[in-house]
Coordinates of C-alpha atoms in Angstrom, one line a residue:
Chain A
M18 CA 58.8 -4.8 3.9
H19 CA 58.6 -4.9 0.1
L20 CA 56.6 -8.1 0.2
R21 CA 54.2 -6.7 2.8
R22 CA 53.5 -3.7 0.7
R23 CA 52.8 -5.8 -2.3
L24 CA 50.6 -8.0 -0.3
V25 CA 48.6 -5.1 1.0
D26 CA 48.3 -3.8 -2.5
R27 CA 47.0 -7.1 -3.7
I28 CA 44.5 -7.4 -1.0
T29 CA 43.1 -3.9 -1.3
G30 CA 43.0 -4.3 -5.0
S31 CA 41.1 -7.6 -4.9
W32 CA 38.6 -6.2 -2.3
M33 CA 37.7 -3.5 -4.8
V34 CA 37.2 -6.1 -7.6
L35 CA 35.2 -8.3 -5.3
S36 CA 32.9 -5.4 -4.4
L37 CA 32.4 -4.5 -8.0
I38 CA 31.6 -8.1 -8.9
T39 CA 29.1 -8.3 -6.1
I40 CA 27.3 -5.2 -7.3
L41 CA 27.3 -6.5 -10.9
L42 CA 26.0 -9.8 -9.8
L43 CA 23.1 -8.3 -7.7
P44 CA 20.6 -7.9 -10.5
I45 CA 21.3 -11.5 -11.7
I46 CA 21.0 -12.8 -8.2
I47 CA 17.7 -11.0 -7.7
G48 CA 16.4 -12.2 -11.0
A49 CA 17.4 -15.8 -10.3
G50 CA 15.8 -15.7 -6.9
L51 CA 12.5 -14.4 -8.3
Y52 CA 12.6 -16.9 -11.1
Y53 CA 13.2 -19.7 -8.7
K54 CA 10.3 -18.6 -6.6
S55 CA 8.0 -18.3 -9.6
I56 CA 8.8 -21.7 -11.0
P57 CA 5.6 -23.3 -9.5
I58 CA 3.3 -20.9 -11.5
L59 CA 5.4 -21.2 -14.7
E60 CA 5.0 -25.0 -14.5
E61 CA 1.3 -24.8 -14.3
H62 CA 0.6 -22.1 -16.8
S63 CA 2.4 -21.2 -20.0
L64 CA 4.3 -17.9 -20.0
W65 CA 2.2 -16.6 -22.9
Q66 CA -1.0 -17.3 -21.1
L67 CA 0.2 -15.6 -18.0
I68 CA 1.2 -12.5 -19.8
T69 CA -1.8 -12.2 -22.2
S70 CA -4.7 -13.4 -20.1
S71 CA -6.9 -10.9 -18.3
E72 CA -8.6 -13.3 -15.9
W73 CA -7.5 -12.7 -12.3
S74 CA -9.1 -14.8 -9.6
P75 CA -6.3 -16.5 -7.4
H76 CA -8.9 -18.5 -5.4
K77 CA -9.9 -20.3 -8.6
G78 CA -6.3 -20.6 -9.8
N79 CA -6.6 -18.0 -12.6
F80 CA -3.6 -15.7 -12.9
G81 CA -3.7 -13.3 -15.9
F82 CA -1.2 -10.5 -15.7
W83 CA -2.2 -8.5 -18.7
P84 CA -4.4 -5.9 -16.8
Y85 CA -1.4 -5.2 -14.5
I86 CA 1.1 -5.0 -17.3
S87 CA -1.0 -2.7 -19.4
S88 CA -1.8 -0.4 -16.3
T89 CA 1.9 -0.2 -15.5
L90 CA 2.9 0.8 -19.0
Y91 CA -0.1 3.2 -19.3
V92 CA 0.6 5.0 -16.1
T93 CA 4.3 5.3 -16.9
L94 CA 3.6 6.6 -20.4
I95 CA 1.4 9.3 -19.1
A96 CA 3.9 10.3 -16.4
F97 CA 6.6 10.5 -19.1
V98 CA 4.6 12.5 -21.6
L99 CA 3.6 15.0 -18.8
S100 CA 7.1 15.4 -17.3
A101 CA 9.6 15.1 -20.1
P102 CA 8.9 18.3 -22.1
F103 CA 8.6 20.4 -18.9
C104 CA 11.9 19.1 -17.6
L105 CA 13.7 19.6 -20.9
F106 CA 12.6 23.3 -21.2
A107 CA 13.2 24.0 -17.6
A108 CA 16.7 22.5 -17.8
I109 CA 17.5 24.7 -20.8
H110 CA 16.3 27.8 -19.1
L111 CA 18.2 27.0 -15.9
T112 CA 21.5 26.3 -17.7
E113 CA 21.3 28.9 -20.6
Y114 CA 19.2 31.8 -19.5
A115 CA 18.7 31.9 -15.7
S116 CA 20.9 34.1 -13.5
K117 CA 23.4 32.4 -11.1
R118 CA 21.4 33.6 -8.1
F119 CA 18.2 32.1 -9.4
V120 CA 20.0 28.8 -10.0
R121 CA 21.3 28.9 -6.5
I122 CA 17.8 29.3 -5.1
I123 CA 16.2 26.7 -7.4
H124 CA 18.7 23.9 -6.6
P125 CA 17.6 23.3 -3.0
V126 CA 14.0 23.3 -4.2
I127 CA 14.7 20.5 -6.7
D128 CA 16.6 18.6 -4.0
I129 CA 13.6 18.9 -1.6
L130 CA 11.3 17.6 -4.3
A131 CA 13.7 14.6 -4.8
G132 CA 13.9 14.0 -1.1
L133 CA 10.1 13.9 -0.3
P134 CA 8.9 10.5 0.6
S135 CA 6.6 9.0 -2.0
V136 CA 3.8 8.6 0.5
I137 CA 3.6 12.4 0.7
Y138 CA 3.1 12.6 -3.0
G139 CA 0.4 10.0 -2.6
V140 CA -1.5 11.9 0.1
W141 CA -1.2 15.1 -2.0
G142 CA -2.5 13.2 -5.0
I143 CA -5.6 12.1 -3.0
L144 CA -6.2 15.6 -1.6
V145 CA -5.6 17.6 -4.8
I146 CA -5.4 15.5 -8.0
V147 CA -8.2 13.0 -7.4
P148 CA -10.9 15.7 -6.6
F149 CA -9.6 17.9 -9.4
I150 CA -10.1 15.1 -11.9
S151 CA -13.4 14.0 -10.6
K152 CA -14.9 17.5 -10.3
H153 CA -13.3 19.4 -13.2
L154 CA -11.2 17.5 -15.7
G155 CA -13.6 14.4 -15.9
P156 CA -16.8 16.4 -16.6
L157 CA -14.9 18.5 -19.1
F158 CA -14.4 15.4 -21.2
G159 CA -17.9 14.1 -20.3
E160 CA -16.5 11.4 -18.1
K161 CA -18.1 10.3 -14.8
T162 CA -15.1 9.3 -12.8
T163 CA -14.3 9.1 -9.1
G164 CA -10.9 10.6 -9.8
Y165 CA -9.1 7.4 -8.8
S166 CA -7.7 6.7 -12.2
I167 CA -4.7 5.9 -14.4
L168 CA -4.5 9.6 -15.2
S169 CA -4.1 10.5 -11.5
G170 CA -1.5 7.9 -11.2
G171 CA 0.3 9.3 -14.2
I172 CA 0.2 12.8 -12.9
V173 CA 1.5 12.0 -9.5
L174 CA 4.2 9.8 -11.0
G175 CA 5.1 12.5 -13.5
I176 CA 5.7 15.0 -10.7
M177 CA 7.8 12.5 -8.8
C178 CA 10.0 12.0 -11.8
I179 CA 10.7 15.7 -12.3
P180 CA 13.6 16.2 -9.8
Y181 CA 15.5 13.2 -11.1
M182 CA 15.0 14.0 -14.8
L183 CA 15.7 17.7 -14.2
N184 CA 18.9 17.2 -12.2
M185 CA 20.3 14.8 -14.8
L186 CA 19.4 17.1 -17.7
I187 CA 21.0 20.1 -16.0
E188 CA 24.2 18.1 -15.4
F189 CA 24.4 17.1 -19.1
F190 CA 23.8 20.6 -20.4
R191 CA 26.5 21.9 -18.1
T192 CA 29.1 19.6 -19.7
V193 CA 28.6 21.2 -23.1
P194 CA 31.9 23.1 -23.7
K195 CA 31.5 26.9 -23.7
G196 CA 33.7 27.1 -26.8
T197 CA 31.2 25.3 -29.1
R198 CA 28.5 27.6 -28.0
E199 CA 30.6 30.7 -28.6
A200 CA 31.7 29.4 -31.9
S201 CA 28.1 29.0 -33.0
L202 CA 27.2 32.5 -31.8
S203 CA 30.2 34.0 -33.6
L204 CA 29.0 32.4 -36.8
G205 CA 25.9 34.6 -36.5
A206 CA 23.5 32.1 -35.1
T207 CA 20.9 33.4 -32.7
Y208 CA 20.9 32.4 -29.0
W209 CA 18.0 30.0 -29.5
E210 CA 19.6 28.6 -32.7
S211 CA 22.8 27.8 -30.9
I212 CA 20.9 26.1 -28.1
K213 CA 18.9 24.1 -30.5
H214 CA 21.7 23.0 -32.9
V215 CA 24.6 23.0 -30.5
V216 CA 23.6 22.4 -26.9
I217 CA 20.8 20.0 -27.4
R218 CA 22.5 18.2 -30.2
H219 CA 25.7 17.8 -28.2
S220 CA 23.9 16.4 -25.2
R221 CA 21.4 14.2 -27.1
P222 CA 22.8 11.0 -25.6
G223 CA 22.5 12.6 -22.1
I224 CA 18.9 13.6 -22.8
V225 CA 18.0 10.1 -23.9
S226 CA 19.6 8.6 -20.9
A227 CA 18.0 11.0 -18.5
F228 CA 14.6 10.2 -19.9
G229 CA 15.4 6.4 -19.9
L230 CA 16.6 6.3 -16.3
S231 CA 13.6 8.4 -15.0
F232 CA 11.3 6.1 -17.0
A233 CA 12.7 3.0 -15.5
K234 CA 12.6 4.5 -12.0
A235 CA 9.0 5.6 -12.5
I236 CA 7.7 2.1 -13.3
G237 CA 8.7 0.8 -9.9
E238 CA 7.2 3.6 -7.9
T239 CA 4.6 2.0 -5.7
I240 CA 3.0 3.7 -2.8
A241 CA 2.1 7.1 -4.3
V242 CA 0.6 5.5 -7.4
M243 CA -1.2 2.8 -5.5
M244 CA -2.9 5.5 -3.4
V245 CA -4.5 7.3 -6.4
V246 CA -4.8 4.8 -9.2
G247 CA -7.9 3.0 -8.0
N248 CA -6.5 -0.6 -7.9
R249 CA -9.1 -2.1 -10.2
I250 CA -8.2 -5.0 -12.5
L251 CA -9.2 -3.6 -15.8
V252 CA -7.8 -3.4 -19.3
T253 CA -8.7 0.0 -20.7
A254 CA -7.6 2.8 -23.1
N255 CA -9.5 5.4 -21.1
P256 CA -7.2 7.3 -18.8
F257 CA -10.2 8.2 -16.6
D258 CA -10.7 4.5 -15.7
A259 CA -8.9 2.9 -12.7
G260 CA -5.9 0.7 -13.2
Y261 CA -3.8 -1.7 -11.2
P262 CA 0.0 -1.5 -11.8
L263 CA 2.3 -4.4 -11.0
P264 CA 4.0 -2.8 -8.0
A265 CA 0.7 -2.1 -6.4
L266 CA -0.4 -5.7 -6.9
I267 CA 2.7 -6.9 -5.0
A268 CA 2.4 -4.4 -2.2
N269 CA -1.4 -4.9 -1.7
N270 CA -1.4 -8.6 -1.7
Y271 CA 1.9 -9.5 0.0
G272 CA -0.3 -10.4 3.0
E273 CA -2.3 -13.1 1.2
M274 CA 0.7 -15.0 0.0
L275 CA 0.4 -17.6 2.7
S276 CA -3.2 -18.6 2.5
I277 CA -3.9 -19.1 -1.2
P278 CA -2.1 -21.8 -3.2
M279 CA 0.2 -20.4 -5.9
Y280 CA -0.3 -16.8 -4.7
D281 CA 3.3 -16.4 -3.6
A282 CA 4.6 -17.8 -6.9
A283 CA 2.2 -15.4 -8.7
L284 CA 3.4 -12.4 -6.8
M285 CA 7.1 -13.4 -7.3
F286 CA 6.3 -13.8 -11.0
A287 CA 4.8 -10.3 -10.9
A288 CA 8.1 -9.0 -9.5
L289 CA 10.0 -10.9 -12.1
L290 CA 7.9 -9.3 -14.9
L291 CA 8.6 -5.9 -13.4
L292 CA 12.3 -6.6 -13.4
V293 CA 12.2 -7.8 -17.0
I294 CA 10.2 -4.8 -18.2
I295 CA 12.7 -2.4 -16.6
L296 CA 15.6 -4.4 -18.0
V297 CA 14.1 -4.2 -21.5
I298 CA 13.5 -0.5 -21.2
N299 CA 17.0 0.1 -20.0
L300 CA 18.4 -1.9 -22.8
G301 CA 16.3 0.0 -25.3
F302 CA 17.5 3.3 -24.1
R303 CA 21.1 2.0 -24.0
Y304 CA 20.7 1.2 -27.7
L305 CA 19.3 4.7 -28.4
I306 CA 22.2 6.3 -26.6
H307 CA 24.6 4.2 -28.6
K308 CA 22.9 5.3 -31.8
T309 CA 22.8 9.0 -30.9
Q310 CA 26.4 9.0 -29.8
K311 CA 27.4 7.9 -33.3
L312 CA 25.6 10.9 -34.9
Chain B
M14 CA 48.3 -9.3 38.7
K15 CA 46.9 -5.9 38.2
K16 CA 45.3 -7.1 35.0
A17 CA 43.6 -10.0 36.8
I18 CA 42.1 -7.7 39.4
L19 CA 40.9 -5.3 36.8
L20 CA 39.4 -8.1 34.8
S21 CA 37.7 -9.7 37.8
L22 CA 36.2 -6.3 38.6
L23 CA 35.1 -5.7 35.0
L24 CA 33.7 -9.1 34.3
P25 CA 30.7 -9.0 36.6
A26 CA 30.0 -5.4 35.4
L27 CA 30.1 -6.7 31.9
L28 CA 27.8 -9.6 32.7
V29 CA 25.3 -7.3 34.4
T30 CA 25.1 -4.9 31.6
A31 CA 24.7 -7.7 29.1
C32 CA 21.8 -9.1 31.1
V33 CA 20.2 -5.7 31.4
S34 CA 20.4 -5.1 27.7
K35 CA 19.0 -8.5 27.0
E36 CA 16.2 -7.9 29.5
K37 CA 15.4 -4.7 27.8
K38 CA 15.1 -6.4 24.4
D39 CA 12.8 -9.0 25.8
N40 CA 10.5 -6.4 27.1
T41 CA 9.3 -5.1 23.8
I42 CA 6.2 -6.4 22.2
S43 CA 5.9 -5.7 18.4
I44 CA 2.5 -5.9 16.8
S45 CA 1.3 -5.2 13.3
G46 CA -1.8 -5.9 11.1
A47 CA -5.5 -5.4 11.0
F48 CA -6.9 -1.9 11.3
A49 CA -10.1 -3.3 12.9
I50 CA -8.5 -4.2 16.2
Y51 CA -5.7 -1.5 16.1
P52 CA -7.4 1.0 18.4
M53 CA -8.1 -1.7 20.9
V54 CA -4.5 -2.9 21.0
V55 CA -3.3 0.7 21.3
K56 CA -5.6 1.3 24.3
W57 CA -4.5 -1.9 25.9
A58 CA -0.9 -1.0 25.3
E59 CA -1.4 2.4 27.1
E60 CA -3.1 0.8 30.1
Y61 CA -0.7 -2.0 30.3
Q62 CA 2.3 0.4 30.3
K63 CA 0.8 2.2 33.2
L64 CA 1.0 -1.0 35.2
H65 CA 4.3 -2.3 33.7
P66 CA 6.4 0.8 32.7
E67 CA 9.3 -1.4 31.6
V68 CA 7.3 -3.0 28.7
R69 CA 7.7 -1.3 25.3
F70 CA 5.1 -1.6 22.5
N71 CA 5.7 -1.3 18.8
I72 CA 2.4 -1.2 17.1
S73 CA 1.7 -0.6 13.4
G74 CA -1.3 -1.1 11.0
G75 CA -1.2 -2.5 7.5
G76 CA -4.2 -4.8 7.2
A77 CA -4.9 -8.4 8.4
G78 CA -2.9 -9.9 5.6
K79 CA 0.2 -8.1 6.6
G80 CA -0.3 -9.0 10.2
L81 CA -0.4 -12.7 9.5
A82 CA 2.4 -12.6 7.1
D83 CA 4.6 -10.6 9.5
A84 CA 3.7 -13.0 12.4
L85 CA 4.5 -16.1 10.4
A86 CA 7.7 -14.6 9.2
G87 CA 8.7 -13.8 12.8
V88 CA 9.0 -10.1 12.1
V89 CA 6.6 -9.2 14.9
D90 CA 5.6 -11.0 18.1
L91 CA 1.8 -10.7 17.4
G92 CA -0.2 -10.1 14.3
M93 CA -3.6 -8.3 14.4
F94 CA -6.1 -10.4 12.5
S95 CA -9.7 -9.6 11.6
R96 CA -11.2 -12.5 9.6
E97 CA -11.7 -16.2 9.9
I98 CA -8.4 -18.2 9.9
T99 CA -8.4 -20.6 7.0
P100 CA -7.3 -24.3 7.3
V101 CA -4.2 -23.5 5.1
E102 CA -3.2 -20.8 7.5
L103 CA -3.6 -23.1 10.5
E104 CA -1.5 -25.7 8.7
Q105 CA 1.3 -23.1 8.5
G106 CA 1.4 -23.0 12.3
T107 CA -0.9 -20.1 13.0
W108 CA -1.6 -19.8 16.7
Y109 CA -4.4 -17.4 17.8
V110 CA -6.4 -16.0 20.6
G111 CA -9.7 -14.1 20.1
L112 CA -10.0 -11.0 22.1
V113 CA -13.0 -8.8 21.1
I114 CA -15.8 -8.7 18.5
D115 CA -16.7 -6.0 16.1
A116 CA -18.5 -5.7 12.7
V117 CA -18.2 -4.4 9.2
V118 CA -20.9 -2.0 8.3
P119 CA -21.8 -0.6 4.8
D120 CA -21.7 3.2 4.6
I121 CA -22.5 6.0 2.3
N122 CA -21.9 9.8 2.2
I123 CA -24.2 11.8 4.4
D124 CA -25.1 14.2 1.5
N125 CA -26.1 11.3 -0.7
P126 CA -29.3 12.6 -2.6
Y127 CA -31.2 9.4 -1.7
V128 CA -30.1 9.1 1.9
D129 CA -33.7 9.4 3.3
I130 CA -35.0 6.6 1.0
I131 CA -32.1 4.4 1.9
K132 CA -32.5 4.9 5.6
Q133 CA -36.2 4.2 5.4
R134 CA -36.0 1.0 3.3
G135 CA -32.5 -0.3 3.9
L136 CA -30.8 -2.8 1.6
T137 CA -31.1 -6.5 1.6
R138 CA -28.2 -8.9 1.3
D139 CA -29.2 -9.7 -2.3
E140 CA -29.1 -6.0 -3.2
F141 CA -25.6 -5.6 -1.6
R142 CA -24.5 -8.7 -3.6
A143 CA -25.9 -7.3 -6.8
I144 CA -23.9 -4.1 -6.2
Y145 CA -20.7 -5.5 -4.9
I146 CA -20.3 -8.9 -6.6
D147 CA -22.6 -9.3 -9.5
G148 CA -22.3 -5.8 -10.8
T149 CA -25.9 -5.8 -12.0
I150 CA -26.7 -2.7 -10.1
T151 CA -24.5 0.3 -10.9
N152 CA -26.9 3.2 -10.4
W153 CA -28.7 4.6 -7.4
G154 CA -31.9 5.1 -9.5
Q155 CA -31.8 1.5 -10.6
L156 CA -31.4 0.4 -7.0
L157 CA -34.1 2.6 -5.5
G158 CA -36.5 2.8 -8.5
V159 CA -35.9 6.5 -9.0
E160 CA -35.8 8.2 -12.5
N161 CA -32.5 9.6 -13.8
G162 CA -30.4 8.2 -10.9
E163 CA -26.8 9.0 -10.4
P164 CA -24.1 6.2 -10.8
I165 CA -22.9 4.6 -7.6
A166 CA -19.3 5.4 -6.8
L167 CA -18.3 2.0 -5.4
Y168 CA -15.3 1.6 -3.2
T169 CA -13.6 -1.4 -1.7
R170 CA -10.3 -2.1 0.0
S171 CA -7.2 -2.6 -2.1
D172 CA -5.0 -4.2 0.6
A173 CA -5.5 -7.8 1.7
C174 CA -7.7 -7.2 4.8
G175 CA -10.2 -8.7 7.1
A176 CA -12.9 -6.1 6.6
A177 CA -13.2 -6.8 2.9
E178 CA -12.9 -10.5 3.3
T179 CA -15.6 -10.5 6.0
W180 CA -17.9 -8.2 3.9
A181 CA -17.3 -10.5 0.9
K182 CA -18.1 -13.6 3.0
Y183 CA -21.4 -12.0 4.1
L184 CA -22.2 -11.6 0.3
G185 CA -21.0 -15.2 -0.5
G186 CA -17.7 -14.3 -2.1
K187 CA -14.0 -13.6 -1.6
Q188 CA -12.2 -10.3 -1.4
E189 CA -11.1 -10.7 -5.0
D190 CA -14.7 -10.9 -6.1
L191 CA -15.6 -7.4 -4.7
L192 CA -16.0 -4.7 -7.3
G193 CA -15.2 -1.1 -6.8
I194 CA -12.2 1.3 -6.7
G195 CA -9.6 -0.1 -4.3
I196 CA -8.6 2.2 -1.5
F197 CA -5.7 1.4 0.9
G198 CA -6.5 1.1 4.5
D199 CA -9.7 1.4 6.7
P200 CA -9.2 5.1 7.5
G201 CA -8.6 5.8 3.8
L202 CA -11.8 4.1 2.8
A203 CA -13.9 6.0 5.4
E204 CA -12.3 9.2 4.3
T205 CA -13.0 8.6 0.6
T206 CA -16.7 7.7 1.3
A207 CA -17.1 10.7 3.5
K208 CA -15.8 12.9 0.6
D209 CA -17.6 11.4 -2.4
Q210 CA -21.3 12.4 -2.4
L211 CA -22.2 9.3 -4.4
G212 CA -19.7 7.0 -2.6
F213 CA -20.6 3.6 -1.2
G214 CA -18.1 1.7 1.0
F215 CA -17.8 -0.4 4.1
N216 CA -15.8 0.0 7.3
N217 CA -15.1 -1.6 10.6
T218 CA -17.5 0.0 13.1
I219 CA -14.7 1.8 14.9
Y220 CA -14.0 3.8 11.7
V221 CA -17.6 4.6 11.1
Y222 CA -18.4 5.8 14.6
D223 CA -16.6 8.3 16.8
I224 CA -15.9 6.7 20.1
N225 CA -15.8 10.1 21.9
T226 CA -19.2 11.4 20.7
G227 CA -20.9 8.1 20.1
G228 CA -22.1 9.4 16.8
K229 CA -21.1 8.8 13.2
R230 CA -17.9 10.3 11.9
P231 CA -18.4 13.5 9.9
G232 CA -19.6 12.9 6.4
L233 CA -20.6 9.2 6.9
E234 CA -24.1 7.6 7.1
V235 CA -24.7 3.9 7.6
V236 CA -26.7 1.8 5.2
P237 CA -29.1 -0.2 7.4
I238 CA -29.4 -3.9 6.5
D239 CA -33.0 -5.0 5.9
I240 CA -32.5 -8.3 7.8
N241 CA -36.0 -9.7 7.4
E242 CA -36.2 -8.5 3.8
N243 CA -39.6 -6.9 4.1
G244 CA -38.7 -3.8 2.2
Q245 CA -38.4 -1.5 5.1
I246 CA -36.4 -0.9 8.2
D247 CA -38.4 -2.0 11.2
P248 CA -37.8 -0.6 14.7
E249 CA -35.8 -3.6 15.7
E250 CA -33.6 -3.3 12.7
D251 CA -33.0 0.4 13.3
F252 CA -30.1 0.5 15.8
Y253 CA -27.6 2.6 13.8
G254 CA -28.3 5.8 15.7
S255 CA -25.4 5.6 18.2
F256 CA -22.3 3.5 18.5
E257 CA -23.6 2.0 21.7
S258 CA -26.8 0.7 20.2
V259 CA -24.9 -0.8 17.2
L260 CA -22.5 -2.6 19.7
D261 CA -25.6 -3.9 21.5
A262 CA -27.0 -5.3 18.3
I263 CA -23.7 -7.0 17.5
A264 CA -23.5 -8.4 21.0
S265 CA -27.0 -9.7 21.0
G266 CA -26.6 -11.2 17.5
V267 CA -29.3 -9.0 15.9
Y268 CA -26.6 -7.7 13.5
P269 CA -25.8 -10.7 11.3
S270 CA -22.4 -12.5 11.5
P271 CA -20.7 -12.1 9.2
P272 CA -20.3 -9.1 8.9
S273 CA -19.8 -9.2 12.6
R274 CA -16.8 -11.3 13.7
E275 CA -14.2 -12.1 16.4
L276 CA -10.9 -10.3 16.2
Y277 CA -7.7 -12.1 16.9
L278 CA -4.0 -11.7 17.8
V279 CA -2.0 -14.4 15.9
A280 CA 1.5 -15.7 16.1
K281 CA 3.6 -18.5 14.6
G282 CA 3.1 -21.2 17.2
K283 CA 2.5 -20.3 20.9
P284 CA 4.6 -17.2 21.8
Q285 CA 7.7 -18.0 23.8
K286 CA 8.4 -14.6 25.2
K287 CA 7.0 -14.3 28.8
V288 CA 6.1 -10.6 28.3
V289 CA 3.9 -11.5 25.4
I290 CA 2.1 -14.2 27.3
D291 CA 1.6 -12.0 30.3
F292 CA 0.2 -9.2 28.1
L293 CA -2.3 -11.6 26.4
K294 CA -3.5 -13.0 29.8
W295 CA -4.0 -9.4 31.0
A296 CA -5.9 -8.4 27.9
L297 CA -8.2 -11.4 28.4
T298 CA -8.9 -10.7 32.0
E299 CA -8.4 -7.2 33.4
G300 CA -8.0 -5.7 29.9
Q301 CA -11.6 -6.6 29.0
Q302 CA -12.9 -3.7 31.1
Y303 CA -11.6 -1.3 28.4
V304 CA -13.4 -3.1 25.6
P305 CA -16.7 -1.3 25.6
E306 CA -15.2 2.2 26.1
T307 CA -12.9 1.6 23.2
G308 CA -15.8 0.7 20.9
F309 CA -15.8 -3.1 20.8
V310 CA -17.9 -5.9 22.0
P311 CA -16.5 -8.3 24.6
I312 CA -16.3 -12.0 23.7
T313 CA -18.2 -14.4 25.9
Q314 CA -16.8 -15.6 29.3
N315 CA -16.8 -19.1 27.9
A316 CA -14.5 -18.1 25.0
I317 CA -12.3 -16.1 27.4
D318 CA -11.8 -19.2 29.6
N319 CA -11.0 -21.3 26.5
Y320 CA -8.3 -18.9 25.3
L321 CA -6.9 -18.6 28.8
K322 CA -6.5 -22.3 28.9
K323 CA -4.8 -22.2 25.5
L324 CA -2.3 -19.7 27.1
E325 CA -1.6 -21.9 30.1
E326 CA -0.8 -25.0 28.0

């Protein structure tokens, strides 16, 4: 009996470890698979050339990923700039100022936003954001644009990031102990001063990681951005121009993989690039969290 | 003993249910791919189901590229395909039958300020090429010789598809050579052109014309092709008024090919499922009666016979 119990204990214990190892190995397996599939293109072109060249004509064997990489980063940057401040202030209001009843109402709203399929954001972007940019915002800046642009992609993506970012921020602000806040108030600090110096300071690693995770998630968003971004191979600094992010490249051209030589390797390389970009961003934010935690 | 009796009673029942469920599974036909032939396949599926209620259809769009990739990967029984099949694709084991013909037509917004001039003079192949591939014409004024013209809002398809590939082939290029903002899907491109006053796009005929009314879809106007390049649209080149007359022009070959072309259903090797073969045979014979009313041009009897032979092999 004793033996049996120990055995069961062992087995259940090792199952858990095995599951954990599998999960930890997943990114490595995915990365290795993508690398294996993109070997043909890496053998024919140098990595540097693939990343920095802007020439894209698969039929002629030219694969330059720079327009895709720059579009990806540009769209994500706009999304981040547009959503991060709003989320931060909204989260402060919800945790510090708002009444309990209001919070109870607002939570389902955030959850609904998080649960909407991305294609709905895409359609909404085409119906609202694209015409708004082409008719109002573009002319305001003296730009003739169809509205299908990096800016539209950034706006749609920014809105899609909000629920995740907001939820995480709210959670972090809630973990700030009541005592520290009260201590600050009792020292004569105003309410806003305590928020600024105590609450925000205390949850700084949390804020950084909320931004980081939303940022990394945003980069991979495909359908909604693809529907409004214009899908033009272009390196540009003008947000009213169209762009072509990496996920859209993969989704749009998955069908042509079979008929053009090297195309499958190129698309797998695109996926690998995306993985690496997200990895680098994650590591960067990890480092930032590490730094802020020390403060 | 009791157990044995029970088992002997249960076993046949088990076998029967196993067979039934297997049969059920074999009665589904899954199809994905080109938007061009999508309405035709949906119509056939409806009619076929009336005759064979046990057959289930699972049809989705996604573009010709997706259709072929899905078919070769074995995800679907048949892929809808709307451009020429390349030698590389045939090498991969692509099996196909042609079923109907349609065409890609260039279109603009009905409120385009130059719509009357365009309808009167049409555009030549070289002009289309200058707009779509060379990028030397970017302005309506420049194209039509009008002072202070507005820029052309040029649109193309973003997804790998037959319409763009066929349109590019007409202009002597590949889909990747086409300029313009990339919009996903045939309906999306039609919608965008119908909303943008200065928009310029191209669509499969079925997405430009409304099968129920025979007229163009709201907001869209066709750009006539100046086939003989004499700088005006002659009466014999002016067949864009109704869906029927366009289909006639495609059938008689007045409308150039490309952009008109045969539409296929493809698979990886000849389909093994009986229900798929039966459906294809039906589509090539009795099913052809629904072709004109759905907005397509039938293929020639000669071609039908060849494809039927291919199915018998």
